[in-house]
Coordinates of N, CA and C and ligand atoms in Angstrom, one line a residue:
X298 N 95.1 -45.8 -59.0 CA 93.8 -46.5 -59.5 C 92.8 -45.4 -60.0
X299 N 92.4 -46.0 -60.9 CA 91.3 -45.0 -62.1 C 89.9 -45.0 -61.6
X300 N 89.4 -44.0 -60.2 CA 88.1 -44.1 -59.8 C 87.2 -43.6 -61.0
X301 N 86.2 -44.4 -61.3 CA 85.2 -44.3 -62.5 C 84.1 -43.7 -62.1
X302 N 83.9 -43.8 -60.7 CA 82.8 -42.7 -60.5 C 83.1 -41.1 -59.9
X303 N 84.5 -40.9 -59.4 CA 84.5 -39.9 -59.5 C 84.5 -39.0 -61.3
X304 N 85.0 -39.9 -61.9 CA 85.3 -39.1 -63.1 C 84.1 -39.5 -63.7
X305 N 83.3 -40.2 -63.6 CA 81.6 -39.6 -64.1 C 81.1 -38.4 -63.6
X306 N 81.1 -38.7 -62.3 CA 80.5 -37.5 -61.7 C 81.1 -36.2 -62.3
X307 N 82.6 -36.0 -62.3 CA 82.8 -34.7 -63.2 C 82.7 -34.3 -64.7
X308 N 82.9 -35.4 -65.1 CA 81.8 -35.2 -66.4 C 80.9 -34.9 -66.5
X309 N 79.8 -35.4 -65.5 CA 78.7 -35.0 -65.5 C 78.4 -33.6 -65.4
X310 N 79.1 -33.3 -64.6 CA 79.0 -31.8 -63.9 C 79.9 -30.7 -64.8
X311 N 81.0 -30.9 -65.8 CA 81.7 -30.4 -66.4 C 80.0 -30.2 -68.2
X312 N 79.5 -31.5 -68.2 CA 78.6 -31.2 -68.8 C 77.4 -30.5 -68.9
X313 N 77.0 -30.5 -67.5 CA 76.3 -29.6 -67.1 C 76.4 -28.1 -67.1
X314 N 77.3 -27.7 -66.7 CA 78.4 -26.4 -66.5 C 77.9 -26.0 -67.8
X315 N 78.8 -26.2 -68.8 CA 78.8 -26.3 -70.4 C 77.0 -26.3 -71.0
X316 N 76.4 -26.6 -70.6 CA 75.1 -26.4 -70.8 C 74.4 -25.5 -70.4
X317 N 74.7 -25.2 -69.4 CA 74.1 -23.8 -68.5 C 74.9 -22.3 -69.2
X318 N 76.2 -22.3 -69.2 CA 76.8 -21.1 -70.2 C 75.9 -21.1 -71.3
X319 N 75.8 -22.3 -72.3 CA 75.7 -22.1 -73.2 C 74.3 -21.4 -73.4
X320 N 73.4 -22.0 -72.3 CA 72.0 -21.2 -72.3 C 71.7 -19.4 -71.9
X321 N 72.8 -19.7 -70.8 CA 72.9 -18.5 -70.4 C 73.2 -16.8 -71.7
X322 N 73.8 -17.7 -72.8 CA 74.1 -16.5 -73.4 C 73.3 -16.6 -74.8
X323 N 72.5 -17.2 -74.4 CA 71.1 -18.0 -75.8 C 71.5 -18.8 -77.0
X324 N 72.3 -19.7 -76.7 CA 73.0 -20.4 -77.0 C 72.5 -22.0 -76.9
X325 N 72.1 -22.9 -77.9 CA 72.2 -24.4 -77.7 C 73.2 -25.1 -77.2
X326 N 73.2 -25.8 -76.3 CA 74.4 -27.0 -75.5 C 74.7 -27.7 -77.2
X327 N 73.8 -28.0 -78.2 CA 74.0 -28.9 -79.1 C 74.9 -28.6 -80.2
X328 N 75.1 -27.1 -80.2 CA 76.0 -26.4 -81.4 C 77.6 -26.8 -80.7
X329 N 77.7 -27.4 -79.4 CA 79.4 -27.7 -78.8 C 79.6 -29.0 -78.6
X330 N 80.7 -29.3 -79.0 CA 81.4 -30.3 -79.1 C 82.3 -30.3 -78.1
X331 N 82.3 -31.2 -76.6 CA 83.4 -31.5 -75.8 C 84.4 -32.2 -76.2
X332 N 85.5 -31.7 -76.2 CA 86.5 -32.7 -76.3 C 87.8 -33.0 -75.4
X333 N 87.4 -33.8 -74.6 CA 88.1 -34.5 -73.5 C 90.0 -34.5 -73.6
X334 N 90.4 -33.5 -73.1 CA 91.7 -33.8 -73.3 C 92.5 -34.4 -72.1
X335 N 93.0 -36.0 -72.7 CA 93.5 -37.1 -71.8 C 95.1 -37.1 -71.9
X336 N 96.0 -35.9 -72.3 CA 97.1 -35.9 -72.5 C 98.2 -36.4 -71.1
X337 N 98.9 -36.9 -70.6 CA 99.9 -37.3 -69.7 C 99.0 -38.3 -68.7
X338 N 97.9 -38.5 -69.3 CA 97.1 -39.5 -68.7 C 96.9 -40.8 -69.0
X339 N 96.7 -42.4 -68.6 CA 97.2 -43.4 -69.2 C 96.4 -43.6 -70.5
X340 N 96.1 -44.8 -71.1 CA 95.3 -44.9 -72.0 C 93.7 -45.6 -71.3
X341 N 94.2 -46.3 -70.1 CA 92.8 -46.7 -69.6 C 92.0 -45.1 -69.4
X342 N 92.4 -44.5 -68.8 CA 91.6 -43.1 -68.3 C 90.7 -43.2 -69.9
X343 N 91.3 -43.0 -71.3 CA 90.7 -42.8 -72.3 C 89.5 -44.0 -72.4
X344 N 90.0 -45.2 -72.4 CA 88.6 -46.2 -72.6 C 87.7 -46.1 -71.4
X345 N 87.8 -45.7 -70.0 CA 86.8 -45.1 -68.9 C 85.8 -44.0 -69.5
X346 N 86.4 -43.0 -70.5 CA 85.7 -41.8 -70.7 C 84.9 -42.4 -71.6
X347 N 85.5 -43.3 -73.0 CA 84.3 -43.9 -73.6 C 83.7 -44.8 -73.5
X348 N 83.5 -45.3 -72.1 CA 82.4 -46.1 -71.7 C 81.3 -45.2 -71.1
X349 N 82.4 -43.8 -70.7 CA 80.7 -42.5 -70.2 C 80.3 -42.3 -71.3
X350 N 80.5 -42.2 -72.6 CA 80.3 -41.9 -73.4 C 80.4 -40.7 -74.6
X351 N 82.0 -40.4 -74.0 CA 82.6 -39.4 -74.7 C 82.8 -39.6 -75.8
X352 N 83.0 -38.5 -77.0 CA 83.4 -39.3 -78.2 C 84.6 -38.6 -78.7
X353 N 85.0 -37.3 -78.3 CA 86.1 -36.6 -78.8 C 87.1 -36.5 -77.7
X354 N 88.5 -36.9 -78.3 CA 89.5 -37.3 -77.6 C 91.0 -36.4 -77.8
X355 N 91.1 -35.4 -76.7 CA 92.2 -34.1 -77.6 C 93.8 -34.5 -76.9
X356 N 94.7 -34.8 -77.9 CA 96.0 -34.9 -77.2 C 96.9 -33.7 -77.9
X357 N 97.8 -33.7 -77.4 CA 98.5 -32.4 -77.6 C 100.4 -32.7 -77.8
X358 N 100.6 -34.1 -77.9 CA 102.1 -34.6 -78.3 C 102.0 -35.8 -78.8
X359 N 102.9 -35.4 -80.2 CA 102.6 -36.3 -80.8 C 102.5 -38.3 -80.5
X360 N 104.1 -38.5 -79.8 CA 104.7 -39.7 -79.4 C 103.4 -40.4 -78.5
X361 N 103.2 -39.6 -77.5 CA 102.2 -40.2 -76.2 C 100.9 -40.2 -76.8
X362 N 100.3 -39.4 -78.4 CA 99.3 -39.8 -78.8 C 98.8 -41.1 -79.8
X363 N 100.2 -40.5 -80.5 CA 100.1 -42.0 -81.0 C 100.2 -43.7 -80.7
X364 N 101.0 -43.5 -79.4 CA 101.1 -45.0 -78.8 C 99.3 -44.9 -78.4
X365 N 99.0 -43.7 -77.5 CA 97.2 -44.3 -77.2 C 96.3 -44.6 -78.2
X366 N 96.6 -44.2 -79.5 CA 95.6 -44.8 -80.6 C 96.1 -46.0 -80.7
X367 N 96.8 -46.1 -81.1 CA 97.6 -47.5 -81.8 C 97.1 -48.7 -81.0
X368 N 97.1 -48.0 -79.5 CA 96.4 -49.3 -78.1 C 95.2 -49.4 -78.7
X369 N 94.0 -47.8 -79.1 CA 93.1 -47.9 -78.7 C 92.4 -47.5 -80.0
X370 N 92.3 -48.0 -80.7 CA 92.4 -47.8 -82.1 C 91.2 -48.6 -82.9
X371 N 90.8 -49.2 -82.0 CA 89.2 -50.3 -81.9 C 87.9 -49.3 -81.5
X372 N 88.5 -48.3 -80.7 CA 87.3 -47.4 -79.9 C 87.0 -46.6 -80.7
X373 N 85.2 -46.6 -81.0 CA 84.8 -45.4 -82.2 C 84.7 -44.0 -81.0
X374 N 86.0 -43.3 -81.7 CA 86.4 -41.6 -81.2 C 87.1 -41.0 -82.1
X375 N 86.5 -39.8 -82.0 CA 87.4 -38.7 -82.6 C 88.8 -38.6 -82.1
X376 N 90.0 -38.8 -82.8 CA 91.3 -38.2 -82.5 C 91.2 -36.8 -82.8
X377 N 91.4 -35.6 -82.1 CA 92.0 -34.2 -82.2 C 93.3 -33.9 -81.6
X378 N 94.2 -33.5 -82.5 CA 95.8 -33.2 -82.1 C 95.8 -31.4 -82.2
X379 N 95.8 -31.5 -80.8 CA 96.2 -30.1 -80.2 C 97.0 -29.5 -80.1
X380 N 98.2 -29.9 -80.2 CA 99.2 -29.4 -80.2 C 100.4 -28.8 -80.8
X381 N 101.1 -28.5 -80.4 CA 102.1 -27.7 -81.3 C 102.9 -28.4 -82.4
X382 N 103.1 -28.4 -83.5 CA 103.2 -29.6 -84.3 C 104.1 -29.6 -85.1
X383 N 105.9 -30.1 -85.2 CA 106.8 -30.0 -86.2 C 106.4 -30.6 -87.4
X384 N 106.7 -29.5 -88.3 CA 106.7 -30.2 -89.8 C 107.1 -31.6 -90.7
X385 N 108.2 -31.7 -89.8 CA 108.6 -33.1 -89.7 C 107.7 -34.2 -89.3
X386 N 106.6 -33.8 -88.8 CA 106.0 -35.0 -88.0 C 104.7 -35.0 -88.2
X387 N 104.4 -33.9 -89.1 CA 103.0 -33.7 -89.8 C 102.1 -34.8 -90.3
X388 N 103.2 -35.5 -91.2 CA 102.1 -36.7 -91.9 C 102.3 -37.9 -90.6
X389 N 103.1 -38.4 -89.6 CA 102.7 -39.2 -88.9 C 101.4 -38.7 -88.0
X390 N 101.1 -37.6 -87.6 CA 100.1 -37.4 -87.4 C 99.1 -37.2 -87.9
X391 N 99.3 -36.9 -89.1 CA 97.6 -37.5 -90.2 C 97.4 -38.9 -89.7
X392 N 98.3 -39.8 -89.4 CA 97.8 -40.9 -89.7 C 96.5 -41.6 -88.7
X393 N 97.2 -40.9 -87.8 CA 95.9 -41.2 -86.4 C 95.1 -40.1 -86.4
X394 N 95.2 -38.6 -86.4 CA 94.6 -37.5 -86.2 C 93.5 -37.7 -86.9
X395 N 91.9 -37.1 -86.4 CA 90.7 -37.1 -87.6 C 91.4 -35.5 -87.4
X396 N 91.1 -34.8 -86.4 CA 91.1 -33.2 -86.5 C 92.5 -32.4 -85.8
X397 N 93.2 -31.8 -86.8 CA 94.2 -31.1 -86.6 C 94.0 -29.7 -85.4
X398 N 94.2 -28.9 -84.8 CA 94.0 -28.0 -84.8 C 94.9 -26.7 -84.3
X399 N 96.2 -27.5 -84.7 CA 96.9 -26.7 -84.7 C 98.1 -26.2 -85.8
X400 N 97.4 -25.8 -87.2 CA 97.8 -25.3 -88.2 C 98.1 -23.7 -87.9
X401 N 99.5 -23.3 -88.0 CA 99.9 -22.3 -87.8 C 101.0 -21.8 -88.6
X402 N 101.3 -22.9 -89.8 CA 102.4 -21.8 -90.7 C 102.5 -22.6 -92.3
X403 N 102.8 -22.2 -92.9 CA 103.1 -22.8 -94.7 C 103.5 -24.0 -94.5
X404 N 104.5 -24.1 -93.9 CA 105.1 -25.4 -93.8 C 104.5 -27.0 -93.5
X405 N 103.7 -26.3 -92.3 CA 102.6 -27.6 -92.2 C 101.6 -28.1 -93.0
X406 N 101.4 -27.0 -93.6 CA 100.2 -26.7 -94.9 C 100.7 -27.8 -96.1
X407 N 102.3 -27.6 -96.2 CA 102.9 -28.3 -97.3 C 103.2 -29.7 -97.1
X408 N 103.3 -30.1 -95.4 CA 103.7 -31.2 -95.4 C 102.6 -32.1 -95.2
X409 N 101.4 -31.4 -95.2 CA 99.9 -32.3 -95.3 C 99.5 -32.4 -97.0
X410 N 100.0 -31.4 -97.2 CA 99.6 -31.7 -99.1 C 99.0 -32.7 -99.4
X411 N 100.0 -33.8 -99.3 CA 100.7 -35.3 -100.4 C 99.7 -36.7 -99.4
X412 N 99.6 -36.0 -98.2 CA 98.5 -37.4 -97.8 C 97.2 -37.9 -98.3
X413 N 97.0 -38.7 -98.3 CA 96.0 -39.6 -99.2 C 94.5 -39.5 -98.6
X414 N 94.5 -39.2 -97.9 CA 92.9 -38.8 -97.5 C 92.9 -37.4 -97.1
X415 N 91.5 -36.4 -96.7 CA 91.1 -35.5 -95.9 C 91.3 -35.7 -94.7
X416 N 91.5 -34.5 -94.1 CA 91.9 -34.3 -92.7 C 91.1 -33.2 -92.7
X417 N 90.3 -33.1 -91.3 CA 90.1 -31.6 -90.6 C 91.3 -30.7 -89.9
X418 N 90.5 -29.5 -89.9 CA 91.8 -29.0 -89.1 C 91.2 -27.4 -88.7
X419 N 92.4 -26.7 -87.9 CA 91.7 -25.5 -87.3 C 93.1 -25.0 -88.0
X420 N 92.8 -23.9 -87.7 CA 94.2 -22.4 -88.2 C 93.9 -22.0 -86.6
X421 N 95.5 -22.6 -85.9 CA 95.6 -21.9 -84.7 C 95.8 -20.1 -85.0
X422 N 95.2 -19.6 -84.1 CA 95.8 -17.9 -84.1 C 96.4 -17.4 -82.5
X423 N 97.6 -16.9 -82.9 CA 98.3 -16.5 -81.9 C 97.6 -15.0 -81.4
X424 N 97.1 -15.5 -79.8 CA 96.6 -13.9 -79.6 C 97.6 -13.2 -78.8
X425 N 98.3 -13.5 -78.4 CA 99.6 -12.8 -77.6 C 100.6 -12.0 -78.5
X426 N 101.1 -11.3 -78.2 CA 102.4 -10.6 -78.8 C 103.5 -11.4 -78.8
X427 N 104.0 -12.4 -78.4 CA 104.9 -13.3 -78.2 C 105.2 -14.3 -79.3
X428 N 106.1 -14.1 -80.2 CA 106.0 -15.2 -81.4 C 106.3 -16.6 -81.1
X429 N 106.6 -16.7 -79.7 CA 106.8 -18.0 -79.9 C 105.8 -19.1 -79.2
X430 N 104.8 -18.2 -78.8 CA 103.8 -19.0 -78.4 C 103.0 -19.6 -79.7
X431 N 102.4 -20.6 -79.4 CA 101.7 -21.6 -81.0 C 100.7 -20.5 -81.6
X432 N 100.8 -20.8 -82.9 CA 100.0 -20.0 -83.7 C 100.4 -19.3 -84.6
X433 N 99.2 -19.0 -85.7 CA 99.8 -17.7 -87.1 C 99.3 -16.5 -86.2
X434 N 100.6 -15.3 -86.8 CA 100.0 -14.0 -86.2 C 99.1 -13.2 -87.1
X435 N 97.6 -12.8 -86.4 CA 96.5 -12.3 -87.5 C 96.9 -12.2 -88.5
X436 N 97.6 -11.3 -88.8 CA 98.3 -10.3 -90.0 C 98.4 -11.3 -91.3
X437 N 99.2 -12.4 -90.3 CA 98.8 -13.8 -91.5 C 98.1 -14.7 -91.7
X438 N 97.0 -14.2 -91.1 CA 96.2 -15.5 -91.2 C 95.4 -15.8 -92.4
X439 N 94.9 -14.4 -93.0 CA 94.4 -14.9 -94.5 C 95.0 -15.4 -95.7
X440 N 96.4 -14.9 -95.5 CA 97.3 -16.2 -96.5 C 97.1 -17.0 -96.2
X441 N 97.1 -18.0 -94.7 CA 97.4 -19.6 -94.3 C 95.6 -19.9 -94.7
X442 N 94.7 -19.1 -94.2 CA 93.4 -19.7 -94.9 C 93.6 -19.9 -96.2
X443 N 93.9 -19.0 -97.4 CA 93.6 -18.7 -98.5 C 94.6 -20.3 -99.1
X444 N 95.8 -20.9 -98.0 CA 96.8 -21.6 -98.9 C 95.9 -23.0 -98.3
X445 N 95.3 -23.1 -97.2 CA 94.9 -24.2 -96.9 C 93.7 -24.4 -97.8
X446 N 92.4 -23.5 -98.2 CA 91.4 -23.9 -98.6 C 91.8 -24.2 -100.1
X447 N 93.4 -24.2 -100.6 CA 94.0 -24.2 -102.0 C 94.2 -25.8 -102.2
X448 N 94.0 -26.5 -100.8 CA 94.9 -27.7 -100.2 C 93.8 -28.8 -100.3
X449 N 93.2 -30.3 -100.9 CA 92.4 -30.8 -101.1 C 92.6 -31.4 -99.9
X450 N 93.6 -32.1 -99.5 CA 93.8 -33.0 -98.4 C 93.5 -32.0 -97.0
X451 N 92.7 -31.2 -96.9 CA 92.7 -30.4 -95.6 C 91.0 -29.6 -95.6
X452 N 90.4 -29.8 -94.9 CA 89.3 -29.2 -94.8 C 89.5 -28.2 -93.6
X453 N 89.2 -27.4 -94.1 CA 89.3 -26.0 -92.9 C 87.9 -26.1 -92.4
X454 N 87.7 -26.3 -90.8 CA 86.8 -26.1 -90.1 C 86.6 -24.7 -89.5
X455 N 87.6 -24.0 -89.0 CA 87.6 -22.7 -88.0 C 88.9 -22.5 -87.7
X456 N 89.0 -21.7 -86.6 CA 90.0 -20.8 -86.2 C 90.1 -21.6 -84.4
X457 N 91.4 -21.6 -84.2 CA 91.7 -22.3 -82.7 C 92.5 -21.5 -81.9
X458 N 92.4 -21.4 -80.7 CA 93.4 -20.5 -80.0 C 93.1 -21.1 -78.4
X459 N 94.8 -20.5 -78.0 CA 94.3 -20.4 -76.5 C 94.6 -19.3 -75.5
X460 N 93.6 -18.8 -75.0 CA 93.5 -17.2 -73.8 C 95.2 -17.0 -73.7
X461 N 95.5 -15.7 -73.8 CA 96.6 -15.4 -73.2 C 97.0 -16.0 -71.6
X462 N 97.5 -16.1 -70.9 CA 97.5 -15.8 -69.5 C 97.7 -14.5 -68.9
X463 N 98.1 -12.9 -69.7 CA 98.1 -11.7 -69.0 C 96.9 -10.9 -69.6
X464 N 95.8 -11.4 -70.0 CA 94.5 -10.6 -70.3 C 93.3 -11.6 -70.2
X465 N 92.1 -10.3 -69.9 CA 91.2 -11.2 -69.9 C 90.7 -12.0 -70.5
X466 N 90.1 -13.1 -70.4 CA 89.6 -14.1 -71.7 C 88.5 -13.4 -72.5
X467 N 87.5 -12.8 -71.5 CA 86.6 -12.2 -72.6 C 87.2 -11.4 -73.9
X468 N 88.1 -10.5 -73.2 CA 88.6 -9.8 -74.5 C 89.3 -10.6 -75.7
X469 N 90.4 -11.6 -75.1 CA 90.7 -12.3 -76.2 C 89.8 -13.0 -77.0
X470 N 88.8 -13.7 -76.5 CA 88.2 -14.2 -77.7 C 87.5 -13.6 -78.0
X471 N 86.6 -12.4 -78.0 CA 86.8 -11.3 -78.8 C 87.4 -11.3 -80.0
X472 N 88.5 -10.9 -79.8 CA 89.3 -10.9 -80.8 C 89.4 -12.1 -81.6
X473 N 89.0 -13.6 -81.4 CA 89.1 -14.5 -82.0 C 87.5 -14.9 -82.8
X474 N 86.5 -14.3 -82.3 CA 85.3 -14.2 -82.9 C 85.5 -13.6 -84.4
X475 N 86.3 -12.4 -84.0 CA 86.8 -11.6 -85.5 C 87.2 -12.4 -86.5
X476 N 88.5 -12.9 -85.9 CA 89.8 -13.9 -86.8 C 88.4 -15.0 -87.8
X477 N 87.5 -15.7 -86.5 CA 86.7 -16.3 -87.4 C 86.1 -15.8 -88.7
X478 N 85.2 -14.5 -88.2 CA 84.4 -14.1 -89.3 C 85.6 -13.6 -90.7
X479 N 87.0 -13.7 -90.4 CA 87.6 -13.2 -91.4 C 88.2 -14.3 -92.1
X480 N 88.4 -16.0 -91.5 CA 88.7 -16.3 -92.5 C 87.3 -17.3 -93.1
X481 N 86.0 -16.4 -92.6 CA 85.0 -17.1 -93.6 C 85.1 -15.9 -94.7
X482 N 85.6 -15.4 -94.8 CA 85.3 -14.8 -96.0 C 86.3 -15.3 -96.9
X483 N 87.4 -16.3 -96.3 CA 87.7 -16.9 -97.4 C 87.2 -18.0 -98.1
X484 N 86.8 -18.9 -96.5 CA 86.1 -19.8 -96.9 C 85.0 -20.5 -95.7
X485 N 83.7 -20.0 -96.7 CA 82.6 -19.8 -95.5 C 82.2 -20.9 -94.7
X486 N 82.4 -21.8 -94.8 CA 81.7 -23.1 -93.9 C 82.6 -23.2 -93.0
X487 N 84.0 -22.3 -92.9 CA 84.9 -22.5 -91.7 C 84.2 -21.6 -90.4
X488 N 82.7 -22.3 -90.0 CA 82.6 -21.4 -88.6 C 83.0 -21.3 -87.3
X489 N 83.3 -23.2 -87.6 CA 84.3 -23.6 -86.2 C 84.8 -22.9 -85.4
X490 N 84.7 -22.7 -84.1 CA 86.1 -21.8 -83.4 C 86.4 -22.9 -82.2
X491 N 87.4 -23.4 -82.0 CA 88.1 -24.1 -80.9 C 88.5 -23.2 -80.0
X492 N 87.9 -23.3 -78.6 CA 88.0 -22.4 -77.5 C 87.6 -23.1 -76.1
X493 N 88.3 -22.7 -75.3 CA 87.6 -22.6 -74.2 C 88.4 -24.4 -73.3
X494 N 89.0 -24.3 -72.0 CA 89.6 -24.9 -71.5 C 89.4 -24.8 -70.3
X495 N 89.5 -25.7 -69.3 CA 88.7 -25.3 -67.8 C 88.7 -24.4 -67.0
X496 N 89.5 -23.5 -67.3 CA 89.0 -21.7 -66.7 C 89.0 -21.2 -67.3
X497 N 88.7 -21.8 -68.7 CA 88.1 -19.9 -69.8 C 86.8 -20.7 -70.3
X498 N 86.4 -22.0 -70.1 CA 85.2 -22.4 -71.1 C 84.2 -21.5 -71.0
X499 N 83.5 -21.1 -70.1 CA 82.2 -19.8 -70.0 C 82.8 -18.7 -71.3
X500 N 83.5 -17.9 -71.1 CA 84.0 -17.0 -71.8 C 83.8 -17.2 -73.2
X501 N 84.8 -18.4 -73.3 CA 84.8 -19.0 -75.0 C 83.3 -19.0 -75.3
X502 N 82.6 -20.0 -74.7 CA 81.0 -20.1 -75.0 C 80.8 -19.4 -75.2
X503 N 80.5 -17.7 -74.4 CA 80.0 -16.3 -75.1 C 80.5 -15.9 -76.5
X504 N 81.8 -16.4 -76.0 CA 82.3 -15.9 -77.7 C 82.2 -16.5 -78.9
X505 N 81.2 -17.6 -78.6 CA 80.5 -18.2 -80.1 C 81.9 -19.7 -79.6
X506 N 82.7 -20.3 -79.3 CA 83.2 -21.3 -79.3 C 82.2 -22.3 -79.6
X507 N 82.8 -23.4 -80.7 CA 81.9 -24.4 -80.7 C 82.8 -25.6 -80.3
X508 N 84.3 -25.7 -80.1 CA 84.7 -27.0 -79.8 C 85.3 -26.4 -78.6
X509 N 85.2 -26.8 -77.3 CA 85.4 -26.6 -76.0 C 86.5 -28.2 -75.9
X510 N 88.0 -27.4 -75.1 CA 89.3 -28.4 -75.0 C 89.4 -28.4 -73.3
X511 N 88.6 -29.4 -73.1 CA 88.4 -29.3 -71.5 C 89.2 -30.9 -70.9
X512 N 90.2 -30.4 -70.0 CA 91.2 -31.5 -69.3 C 91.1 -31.6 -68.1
X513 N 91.6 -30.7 -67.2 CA 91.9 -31.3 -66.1 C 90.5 -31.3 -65.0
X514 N 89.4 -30.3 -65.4 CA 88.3 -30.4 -64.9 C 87.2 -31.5 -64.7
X515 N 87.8 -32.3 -65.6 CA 86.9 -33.7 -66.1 C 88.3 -34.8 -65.5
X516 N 89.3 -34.8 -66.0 CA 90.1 -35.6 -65.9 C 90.8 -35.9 -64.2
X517 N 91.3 -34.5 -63.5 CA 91.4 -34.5 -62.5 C 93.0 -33.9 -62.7
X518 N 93.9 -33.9 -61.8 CA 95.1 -33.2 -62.5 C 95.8 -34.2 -62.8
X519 N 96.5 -33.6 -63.8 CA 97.4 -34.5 -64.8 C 98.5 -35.3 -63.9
X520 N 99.1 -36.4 -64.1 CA 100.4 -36.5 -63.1 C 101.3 -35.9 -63.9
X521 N 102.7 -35.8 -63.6 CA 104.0 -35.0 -63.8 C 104.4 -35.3 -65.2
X522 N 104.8 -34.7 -66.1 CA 104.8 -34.9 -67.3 C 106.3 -36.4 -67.4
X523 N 105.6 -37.4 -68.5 CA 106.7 -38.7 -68.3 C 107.7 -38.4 -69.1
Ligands
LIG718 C1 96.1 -29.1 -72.0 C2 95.3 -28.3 -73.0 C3 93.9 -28.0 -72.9 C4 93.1 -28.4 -71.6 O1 93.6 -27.7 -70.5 P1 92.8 -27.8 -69.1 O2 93.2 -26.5 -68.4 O3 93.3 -29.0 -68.4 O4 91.4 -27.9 -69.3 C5 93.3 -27.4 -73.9 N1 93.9 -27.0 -75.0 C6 95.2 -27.2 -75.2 C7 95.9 -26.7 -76.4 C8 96.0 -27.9 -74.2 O5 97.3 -28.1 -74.4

């Protein structure tokens, strides 16, 4: 059963949290965008959140995202697809996605080309040494800016990532503060940075994050993947 007041109350308090960082580091609450990630969670949990009055909704696979739009597809919310994302399955996810944010290689770039409207999107960057964690490695990131902002069907917002798990967060996004200021020099209005998840959101906030991917803090824990 889907208790509605506990998950106010952590909203509430997940909002608050998020407002106090943000001040803490002289920072407006208003420059961040929460975005409620309801992934392995039903679809009612989603229409609960926007009756609190959430409006950004982050899933992270494709199949289980799209059946919850398709239910919920009446509800004025932002779709954000988080997740790792085969080429193959790129334009079904334009079709529900407002915001991409997991652009990380040519391929995806190519297979959003040909769709018929704009899409937002982020350039994941891989901060780990590990290639097979999601993401472009820096090295390449100013190609995949320079090929996306080449791309009409794609508006580059920022740069997305998530904390290693063997270093500190501060330092990583650090390093992701950079990645931003580097692909505004390809193209400046990308100041976006997608950061910050229920044990790194303070961090991200310091480090200039403006879209905060906060799940299990607000949501409660996920049940067992279906
Ligand atoms: C699951 C997920 C989150 C949210 O994680 P929590 O720790 O539950 O806040 C954020 N970003 C991505 C990419 C995720 O997959």
């Amino acid at each position: 059963m889907l208790d509605r007041v506990a998950l106010g109350e952590r909203l509430d308090l997940m909002r608050a949290e998020i407002a106090q960082a943000a001040r803490d580091t002289g920072r407006s609450p208003d420059e961040l965008t929460l975005i409620v990630v309801t992934k392995f969670h039903p679809p009612e949990l989603i229409q609960a959140l926007v009756d609190l009055g959430v409006r950004d909704i982050g899933e992270n696979r494709h199949q289980e995202a799209a059946a919850k739009h398709d239910l919920l597809s009446e509800l004025n919310v932002t779709w954000h697809f988080i997740g790792q994302l085969q080429s193959k399955k790129a334009r079904q996810v334009a079709r529900y996605a407002d915001v991409i944010h997991s652009i990380d290689r040519a391929a995806l770039v190519e297979a959003l080309a040909p769709i018929d409207r704009t899409i937002d999107c982020f350039l994941q960057v891989n901060l780990t040494d590990d290639p097979n964690r999601g993401g472009v490695a820096p090295g390449d990131l100013i190609a995949l800016a320079e090929q996306v902002a080449a791309t009409p069907t794609l508006k580059l917002l920022g740069v997305m990532a998530v904390a290693p798990l063997d270093e500190a967060p501060e330092t990583a996004f650090e390093r992701l503060r950079g990645y931003s200021e580097l692909v505004q020099t390809v193209e400046p209005s990308a100041t976006s940075i997608s950061a910050g998840m229920t044990q790194d959101f303070r961090e991200a906030i310091a480090a200039g994050a403006t879209h905060l991917r906060i799940g299990s803090a607000i949501t409660g824990n996920r049940p067992a993947a279906g």
